[in-house]
PDB file of C-alpha atoms and ligand atoms in Angstrom:
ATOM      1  CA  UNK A   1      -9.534   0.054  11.854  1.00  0.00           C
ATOM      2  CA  UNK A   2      -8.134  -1.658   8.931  1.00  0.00           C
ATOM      3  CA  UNK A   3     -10.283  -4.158   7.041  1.00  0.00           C
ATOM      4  CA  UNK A   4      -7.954  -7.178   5.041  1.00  0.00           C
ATOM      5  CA  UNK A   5     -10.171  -9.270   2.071  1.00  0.00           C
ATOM      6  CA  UNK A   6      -9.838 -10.727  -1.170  1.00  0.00           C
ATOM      7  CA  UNK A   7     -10.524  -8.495  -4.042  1.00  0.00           C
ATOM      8  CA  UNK A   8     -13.679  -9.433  -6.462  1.00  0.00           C
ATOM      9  CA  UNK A   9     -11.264  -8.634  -9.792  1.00  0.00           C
ATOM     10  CA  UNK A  10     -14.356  -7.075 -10.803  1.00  0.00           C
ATOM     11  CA  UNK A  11     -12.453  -3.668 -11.280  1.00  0.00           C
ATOM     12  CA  UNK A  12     -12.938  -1.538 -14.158  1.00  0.00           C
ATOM     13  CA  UNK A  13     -11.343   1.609 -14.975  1.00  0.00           C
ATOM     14  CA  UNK A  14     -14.193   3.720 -13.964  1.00  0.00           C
ATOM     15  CA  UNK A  15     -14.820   1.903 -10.763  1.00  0.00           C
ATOM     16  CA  UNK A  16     -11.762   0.841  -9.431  1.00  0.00           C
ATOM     17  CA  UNK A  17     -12.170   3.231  -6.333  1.00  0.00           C
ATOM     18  CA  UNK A  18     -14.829   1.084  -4.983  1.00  0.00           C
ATOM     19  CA  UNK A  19     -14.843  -1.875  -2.247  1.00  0.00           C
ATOM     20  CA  UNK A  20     -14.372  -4.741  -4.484  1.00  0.00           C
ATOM     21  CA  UNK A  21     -14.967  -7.109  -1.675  1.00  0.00           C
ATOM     22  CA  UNK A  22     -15.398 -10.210  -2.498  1.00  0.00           C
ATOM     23  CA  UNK A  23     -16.797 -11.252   0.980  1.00  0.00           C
ATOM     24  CA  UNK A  24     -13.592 -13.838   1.960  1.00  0.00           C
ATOM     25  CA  UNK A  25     -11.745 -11.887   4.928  1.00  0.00           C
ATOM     26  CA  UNK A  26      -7.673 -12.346   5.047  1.00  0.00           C
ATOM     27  CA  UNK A  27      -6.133 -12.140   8.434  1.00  0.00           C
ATOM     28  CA  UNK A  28      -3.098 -10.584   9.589  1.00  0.00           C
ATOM     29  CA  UNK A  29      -1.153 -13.887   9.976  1.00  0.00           C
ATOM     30  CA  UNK A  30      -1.875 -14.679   6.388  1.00  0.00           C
ATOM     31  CA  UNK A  31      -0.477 -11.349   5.415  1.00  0.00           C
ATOM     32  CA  UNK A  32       2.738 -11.697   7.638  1.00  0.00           C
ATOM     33  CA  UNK A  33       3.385 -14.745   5.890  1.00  0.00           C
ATOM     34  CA  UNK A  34       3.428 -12.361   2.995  1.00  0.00           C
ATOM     35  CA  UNK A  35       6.167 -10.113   4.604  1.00  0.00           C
ATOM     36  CA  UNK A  36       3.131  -7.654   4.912  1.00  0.00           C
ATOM     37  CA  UNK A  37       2.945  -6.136   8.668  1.00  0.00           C
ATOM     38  CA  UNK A  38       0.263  -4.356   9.981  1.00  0.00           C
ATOM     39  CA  UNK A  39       0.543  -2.512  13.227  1.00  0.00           C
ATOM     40  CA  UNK A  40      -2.724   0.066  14.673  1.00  0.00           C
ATOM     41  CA  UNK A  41      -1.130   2.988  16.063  1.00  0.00           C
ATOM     42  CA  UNK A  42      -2.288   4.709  19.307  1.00  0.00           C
ATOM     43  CA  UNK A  43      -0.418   7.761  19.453  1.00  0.00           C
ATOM     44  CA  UNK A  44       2.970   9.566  17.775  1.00  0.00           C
ATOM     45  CA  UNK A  45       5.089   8.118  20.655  1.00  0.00           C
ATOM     46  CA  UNK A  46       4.236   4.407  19.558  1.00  0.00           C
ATOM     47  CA  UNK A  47       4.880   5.503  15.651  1.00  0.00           C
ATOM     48  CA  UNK A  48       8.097   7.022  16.718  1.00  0.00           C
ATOM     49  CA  UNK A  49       9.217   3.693  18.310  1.00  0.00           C
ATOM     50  CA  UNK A  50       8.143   1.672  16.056  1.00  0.00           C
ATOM     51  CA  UNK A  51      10.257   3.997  13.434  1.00  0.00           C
ATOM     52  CA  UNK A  52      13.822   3.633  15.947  1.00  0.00           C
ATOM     53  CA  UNK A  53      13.388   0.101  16.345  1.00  0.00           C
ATOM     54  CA  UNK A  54      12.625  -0.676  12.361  1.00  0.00           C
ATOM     55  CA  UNK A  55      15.401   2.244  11.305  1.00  0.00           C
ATOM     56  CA  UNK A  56      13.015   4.040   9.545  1.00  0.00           C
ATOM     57  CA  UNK A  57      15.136   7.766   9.747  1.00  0.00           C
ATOM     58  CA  UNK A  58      13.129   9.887   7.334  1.00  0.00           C
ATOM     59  CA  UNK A  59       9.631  10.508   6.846  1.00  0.00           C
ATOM     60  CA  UNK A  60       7.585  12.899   5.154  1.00  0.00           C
ATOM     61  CA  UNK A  61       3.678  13.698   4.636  1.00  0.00           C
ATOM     62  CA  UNK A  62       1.610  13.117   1.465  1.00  0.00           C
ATOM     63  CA  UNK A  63      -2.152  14.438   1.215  1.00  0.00           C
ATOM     64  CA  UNK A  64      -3.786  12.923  -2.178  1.00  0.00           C
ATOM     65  CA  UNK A  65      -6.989  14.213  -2.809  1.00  0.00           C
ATOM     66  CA  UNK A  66      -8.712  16.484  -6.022  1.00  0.00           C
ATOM     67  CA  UNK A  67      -7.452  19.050  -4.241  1.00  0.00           C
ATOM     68  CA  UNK A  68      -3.938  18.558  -4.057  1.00  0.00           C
ATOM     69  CA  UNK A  69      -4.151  18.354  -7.673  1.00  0.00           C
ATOM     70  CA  UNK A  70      -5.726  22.311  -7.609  1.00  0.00           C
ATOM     71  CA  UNK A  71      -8.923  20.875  -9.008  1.00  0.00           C
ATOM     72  CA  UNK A  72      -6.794  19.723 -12.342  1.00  0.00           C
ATOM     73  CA  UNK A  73      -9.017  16.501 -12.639  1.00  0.00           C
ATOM     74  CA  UNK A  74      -6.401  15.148 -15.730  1.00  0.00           C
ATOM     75  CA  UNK A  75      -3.805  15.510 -13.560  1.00  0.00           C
ATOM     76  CA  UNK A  76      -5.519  13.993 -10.600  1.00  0.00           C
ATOM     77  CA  UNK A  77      -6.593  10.831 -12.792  1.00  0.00           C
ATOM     78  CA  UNK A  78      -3.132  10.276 -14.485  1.00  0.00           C
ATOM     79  CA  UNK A  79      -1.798  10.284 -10.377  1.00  0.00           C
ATOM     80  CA  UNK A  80      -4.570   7.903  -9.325  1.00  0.00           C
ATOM     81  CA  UNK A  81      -3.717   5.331 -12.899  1.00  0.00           C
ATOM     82  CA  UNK A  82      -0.122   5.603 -11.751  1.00  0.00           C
ATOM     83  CA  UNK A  83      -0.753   4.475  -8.219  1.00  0.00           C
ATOM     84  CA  UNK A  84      -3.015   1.745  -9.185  1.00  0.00           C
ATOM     85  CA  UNK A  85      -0.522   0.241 -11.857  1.00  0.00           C
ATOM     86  CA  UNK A  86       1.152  -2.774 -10.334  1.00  0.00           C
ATOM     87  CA  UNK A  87       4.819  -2.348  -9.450  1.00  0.00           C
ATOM     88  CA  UNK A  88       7.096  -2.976  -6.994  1.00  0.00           C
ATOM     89  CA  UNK A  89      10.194  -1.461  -4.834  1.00  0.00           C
ATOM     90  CA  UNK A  90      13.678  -2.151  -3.724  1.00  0.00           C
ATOM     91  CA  UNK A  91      12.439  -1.127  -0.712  1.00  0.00           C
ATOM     92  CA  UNK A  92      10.093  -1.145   1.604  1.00  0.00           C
ATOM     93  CA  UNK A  93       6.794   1.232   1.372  1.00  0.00           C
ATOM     94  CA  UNK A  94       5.742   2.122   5.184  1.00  0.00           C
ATOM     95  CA  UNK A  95       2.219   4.393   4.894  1.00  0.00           C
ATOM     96  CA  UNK A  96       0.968   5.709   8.105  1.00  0.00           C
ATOM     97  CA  UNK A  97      -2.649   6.785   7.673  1.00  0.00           C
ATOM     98  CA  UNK A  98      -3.050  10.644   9.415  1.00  0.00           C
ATOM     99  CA  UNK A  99      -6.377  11.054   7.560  1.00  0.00           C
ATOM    100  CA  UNK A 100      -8.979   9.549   5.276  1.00  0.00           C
ATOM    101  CA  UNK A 101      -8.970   6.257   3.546  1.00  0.00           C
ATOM    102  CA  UNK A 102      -6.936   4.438   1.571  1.00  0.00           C
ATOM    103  CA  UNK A 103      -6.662   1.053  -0.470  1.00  0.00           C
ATOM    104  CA  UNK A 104      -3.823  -1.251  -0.737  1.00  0.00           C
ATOM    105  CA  UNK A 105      -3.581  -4.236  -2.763  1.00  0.00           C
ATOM    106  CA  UNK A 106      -0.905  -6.731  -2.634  1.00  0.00           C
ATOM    107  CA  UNK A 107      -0.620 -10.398  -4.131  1.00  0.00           C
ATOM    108  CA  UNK A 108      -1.192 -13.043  -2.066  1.00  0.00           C
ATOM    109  CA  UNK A 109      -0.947 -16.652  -2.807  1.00  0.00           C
ATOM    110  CA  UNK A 110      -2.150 -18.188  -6.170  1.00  0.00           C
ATOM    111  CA  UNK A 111      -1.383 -14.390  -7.346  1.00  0.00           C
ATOM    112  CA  UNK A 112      -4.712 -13.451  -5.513  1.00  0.00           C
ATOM    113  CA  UNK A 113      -4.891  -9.801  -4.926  1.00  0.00           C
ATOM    114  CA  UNK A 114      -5.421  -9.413  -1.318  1.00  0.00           C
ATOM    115  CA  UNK A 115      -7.178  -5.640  -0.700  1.00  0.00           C
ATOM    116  CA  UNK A 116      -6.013  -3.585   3.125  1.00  0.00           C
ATOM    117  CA  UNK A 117      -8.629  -0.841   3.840  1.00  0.00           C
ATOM    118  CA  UNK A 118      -6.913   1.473   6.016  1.00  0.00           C
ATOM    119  CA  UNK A 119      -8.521   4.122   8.001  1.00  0.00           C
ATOM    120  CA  UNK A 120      -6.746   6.405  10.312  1.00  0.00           C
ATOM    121  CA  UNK A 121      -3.769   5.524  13.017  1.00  0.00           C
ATOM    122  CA  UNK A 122      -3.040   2.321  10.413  1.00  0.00           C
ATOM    123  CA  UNK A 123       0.329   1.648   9.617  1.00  0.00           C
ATOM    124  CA  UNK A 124       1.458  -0.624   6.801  1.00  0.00           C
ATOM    125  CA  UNK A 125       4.717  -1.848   5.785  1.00  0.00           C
ATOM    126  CA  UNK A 126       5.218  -3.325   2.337  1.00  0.00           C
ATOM    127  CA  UNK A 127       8.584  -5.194   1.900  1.00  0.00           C
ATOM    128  CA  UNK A 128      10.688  -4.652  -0.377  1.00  0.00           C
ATOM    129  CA  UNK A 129       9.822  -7.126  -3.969  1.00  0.00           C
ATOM    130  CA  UNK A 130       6.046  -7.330  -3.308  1.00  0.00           C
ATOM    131  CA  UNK A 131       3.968  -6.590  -6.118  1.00  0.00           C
ATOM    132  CA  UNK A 132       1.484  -4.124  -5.029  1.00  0.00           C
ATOM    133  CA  UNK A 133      -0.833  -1.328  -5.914  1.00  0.00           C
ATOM    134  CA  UNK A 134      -2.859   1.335  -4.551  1.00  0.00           C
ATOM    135  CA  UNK A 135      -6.245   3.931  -4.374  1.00  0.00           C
ATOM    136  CA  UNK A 136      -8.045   6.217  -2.830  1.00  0.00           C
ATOM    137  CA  UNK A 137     -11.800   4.855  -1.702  1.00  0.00           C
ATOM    138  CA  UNK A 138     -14.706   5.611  -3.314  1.00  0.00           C
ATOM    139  CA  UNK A 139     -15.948   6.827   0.144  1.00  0.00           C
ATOM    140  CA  UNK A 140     -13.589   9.402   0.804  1.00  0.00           C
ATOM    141  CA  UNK A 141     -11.665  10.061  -2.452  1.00  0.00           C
ATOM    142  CA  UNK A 142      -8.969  11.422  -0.108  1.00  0.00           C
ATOM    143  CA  UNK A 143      -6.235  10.211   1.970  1.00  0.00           C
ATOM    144  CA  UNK A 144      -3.386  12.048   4.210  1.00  0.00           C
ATOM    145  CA  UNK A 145      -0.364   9.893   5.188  1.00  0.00           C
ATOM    146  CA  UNK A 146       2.855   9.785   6.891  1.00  0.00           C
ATOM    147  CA  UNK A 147       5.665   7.669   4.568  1.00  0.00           C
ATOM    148  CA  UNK A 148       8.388   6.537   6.461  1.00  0.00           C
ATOM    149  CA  UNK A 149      12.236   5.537   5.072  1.00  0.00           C
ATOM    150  CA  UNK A 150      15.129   3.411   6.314  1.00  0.00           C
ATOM    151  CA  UNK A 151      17.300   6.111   4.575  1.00  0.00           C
ATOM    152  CA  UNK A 152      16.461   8.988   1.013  1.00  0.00           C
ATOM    153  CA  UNK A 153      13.427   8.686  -0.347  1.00  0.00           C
ATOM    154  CA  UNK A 154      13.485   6.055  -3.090  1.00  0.00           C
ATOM    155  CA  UNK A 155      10.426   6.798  -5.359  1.00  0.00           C
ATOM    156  CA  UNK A 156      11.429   3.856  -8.863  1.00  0.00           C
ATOM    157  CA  UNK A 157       8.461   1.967  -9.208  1.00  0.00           C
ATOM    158  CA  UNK A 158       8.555  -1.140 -11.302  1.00  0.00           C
ATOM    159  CA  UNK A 159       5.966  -2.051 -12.745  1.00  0.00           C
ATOM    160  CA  UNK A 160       5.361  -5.552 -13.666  1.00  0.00           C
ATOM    161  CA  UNK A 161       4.158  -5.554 -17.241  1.00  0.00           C
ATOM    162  CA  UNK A 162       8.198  -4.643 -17.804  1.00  0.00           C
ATOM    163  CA  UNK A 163       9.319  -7.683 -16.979  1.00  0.00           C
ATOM    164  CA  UNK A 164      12.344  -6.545 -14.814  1.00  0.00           C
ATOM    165  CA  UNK A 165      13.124  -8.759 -12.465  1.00  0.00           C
ATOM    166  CA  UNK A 166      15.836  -7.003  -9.472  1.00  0.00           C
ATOM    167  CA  UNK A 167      17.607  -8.540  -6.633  1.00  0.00           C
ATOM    168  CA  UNK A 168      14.770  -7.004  -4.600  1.00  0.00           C
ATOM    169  CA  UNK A 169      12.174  -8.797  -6.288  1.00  0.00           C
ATOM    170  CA  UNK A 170      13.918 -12.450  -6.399  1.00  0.00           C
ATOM    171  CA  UNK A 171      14.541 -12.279  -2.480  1.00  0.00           C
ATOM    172  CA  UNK A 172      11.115 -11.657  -2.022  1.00  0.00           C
ATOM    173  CA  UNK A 173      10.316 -14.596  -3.632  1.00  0.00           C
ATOM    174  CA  UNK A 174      12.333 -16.798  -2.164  1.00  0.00           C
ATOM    175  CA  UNK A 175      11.504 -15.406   1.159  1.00  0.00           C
ATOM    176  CA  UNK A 176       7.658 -16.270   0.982  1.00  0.00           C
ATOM    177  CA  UNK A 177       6.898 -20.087   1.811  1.00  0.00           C
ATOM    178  CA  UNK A 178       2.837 -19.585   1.658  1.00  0.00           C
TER     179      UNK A 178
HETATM  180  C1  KMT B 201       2.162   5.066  -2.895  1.00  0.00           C
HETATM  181  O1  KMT B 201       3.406   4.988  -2.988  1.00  0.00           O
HETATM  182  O2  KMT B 201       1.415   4.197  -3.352  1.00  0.00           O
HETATM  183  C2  KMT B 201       1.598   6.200  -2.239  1.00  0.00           C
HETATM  184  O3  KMT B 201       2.344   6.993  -1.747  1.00  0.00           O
HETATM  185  C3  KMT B 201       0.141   6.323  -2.206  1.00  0.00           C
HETATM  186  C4  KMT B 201      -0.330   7.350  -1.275  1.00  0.00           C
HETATM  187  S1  KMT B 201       0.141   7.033   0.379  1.00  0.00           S
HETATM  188  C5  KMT B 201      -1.326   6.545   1.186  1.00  0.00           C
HETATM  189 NI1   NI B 202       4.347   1.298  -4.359  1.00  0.00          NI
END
């Protein structure tokens, strides 16, 4: 079951992995307010459904572990950096969690990082314009997920130290009222 908090900004680049709770939960309401929605799954039927009824057409699976990287720990660690850079879409990111554990990180109000642990049968949908990041856990250091798409992959990420500001992006913004 997915756990929502506020992140301790305690983070370092050798321990980013970890918790980082700060002990102040976040509930789901707050994080619809963000445009964030979080749905548990109980089986493939209900994922499917959810899928038809959001237009989510294509999908595809993603394991992320040391592993999947052959054992090539650079390789692994340049991945994990990448992930963990904040950025945002022009689209929406929709993880489905098959396996393993996962962090996501979005900003909340006040530019708070708000941190979702999600565990298996999790989904989480990311709209488009959010600035966001993600890990693997500490824990598990592995993670196998299901992304969904309204339509061809889209994999730009934008990261925010560049400035750019697209359509995507000011929508958002002028979407959120929290
Ligand atoms: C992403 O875009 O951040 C990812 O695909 C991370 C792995 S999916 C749990
Ligand atoms: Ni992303």
């Amino acid at each position: 079951m997915a756990r929502f908090f506020y992140h301790d900004n305690k983070d370092t680049a050798e321990d980013f992995t970890d918790e980082h709770d700060s002990g102040e939960q976040v509930s789901e309401q707050h994080l619809l307010d963000l445009g964030v929605f979080y749905r548990k799954i109980e089986s493939m039927d209900e994922l499917n459904d959810i899928a038809k009824k959001r237009g989510y057409k294509n999908r595809d699976e993603i394991t992320l572990n040391l592993d999947s990287f052959s054992g090539d720990v650079e390789a692994f660690n340049k991945k994990m950096a990448m992930f963990y850079t904040e950025h945002y879409h022009e689209d929406e990111e929709i993880r489905y969690i098959v396996d393993g554990e996962g962090y996501f990180d979005v900003r909340g109000k006040d530019e708070r990082w708000i941190r979702a642990q999600l565990d298996p049968n999790d989904l989480l949908v990311l709209p488009a314009g959010i600035f966001h990041r993600f890990t693997l856990s500490s824990n598990l250091k592995a993670v196998k997920a299901i992304r969904l798409f309204k339509d061809e992959p889209k994999w730009e990420a934008i990261n925010r130290d560049t400035g750019r500001v697209s359509d995507a992006r000011t929508e958002y913004v002028n979407s959120i009222t929290v």
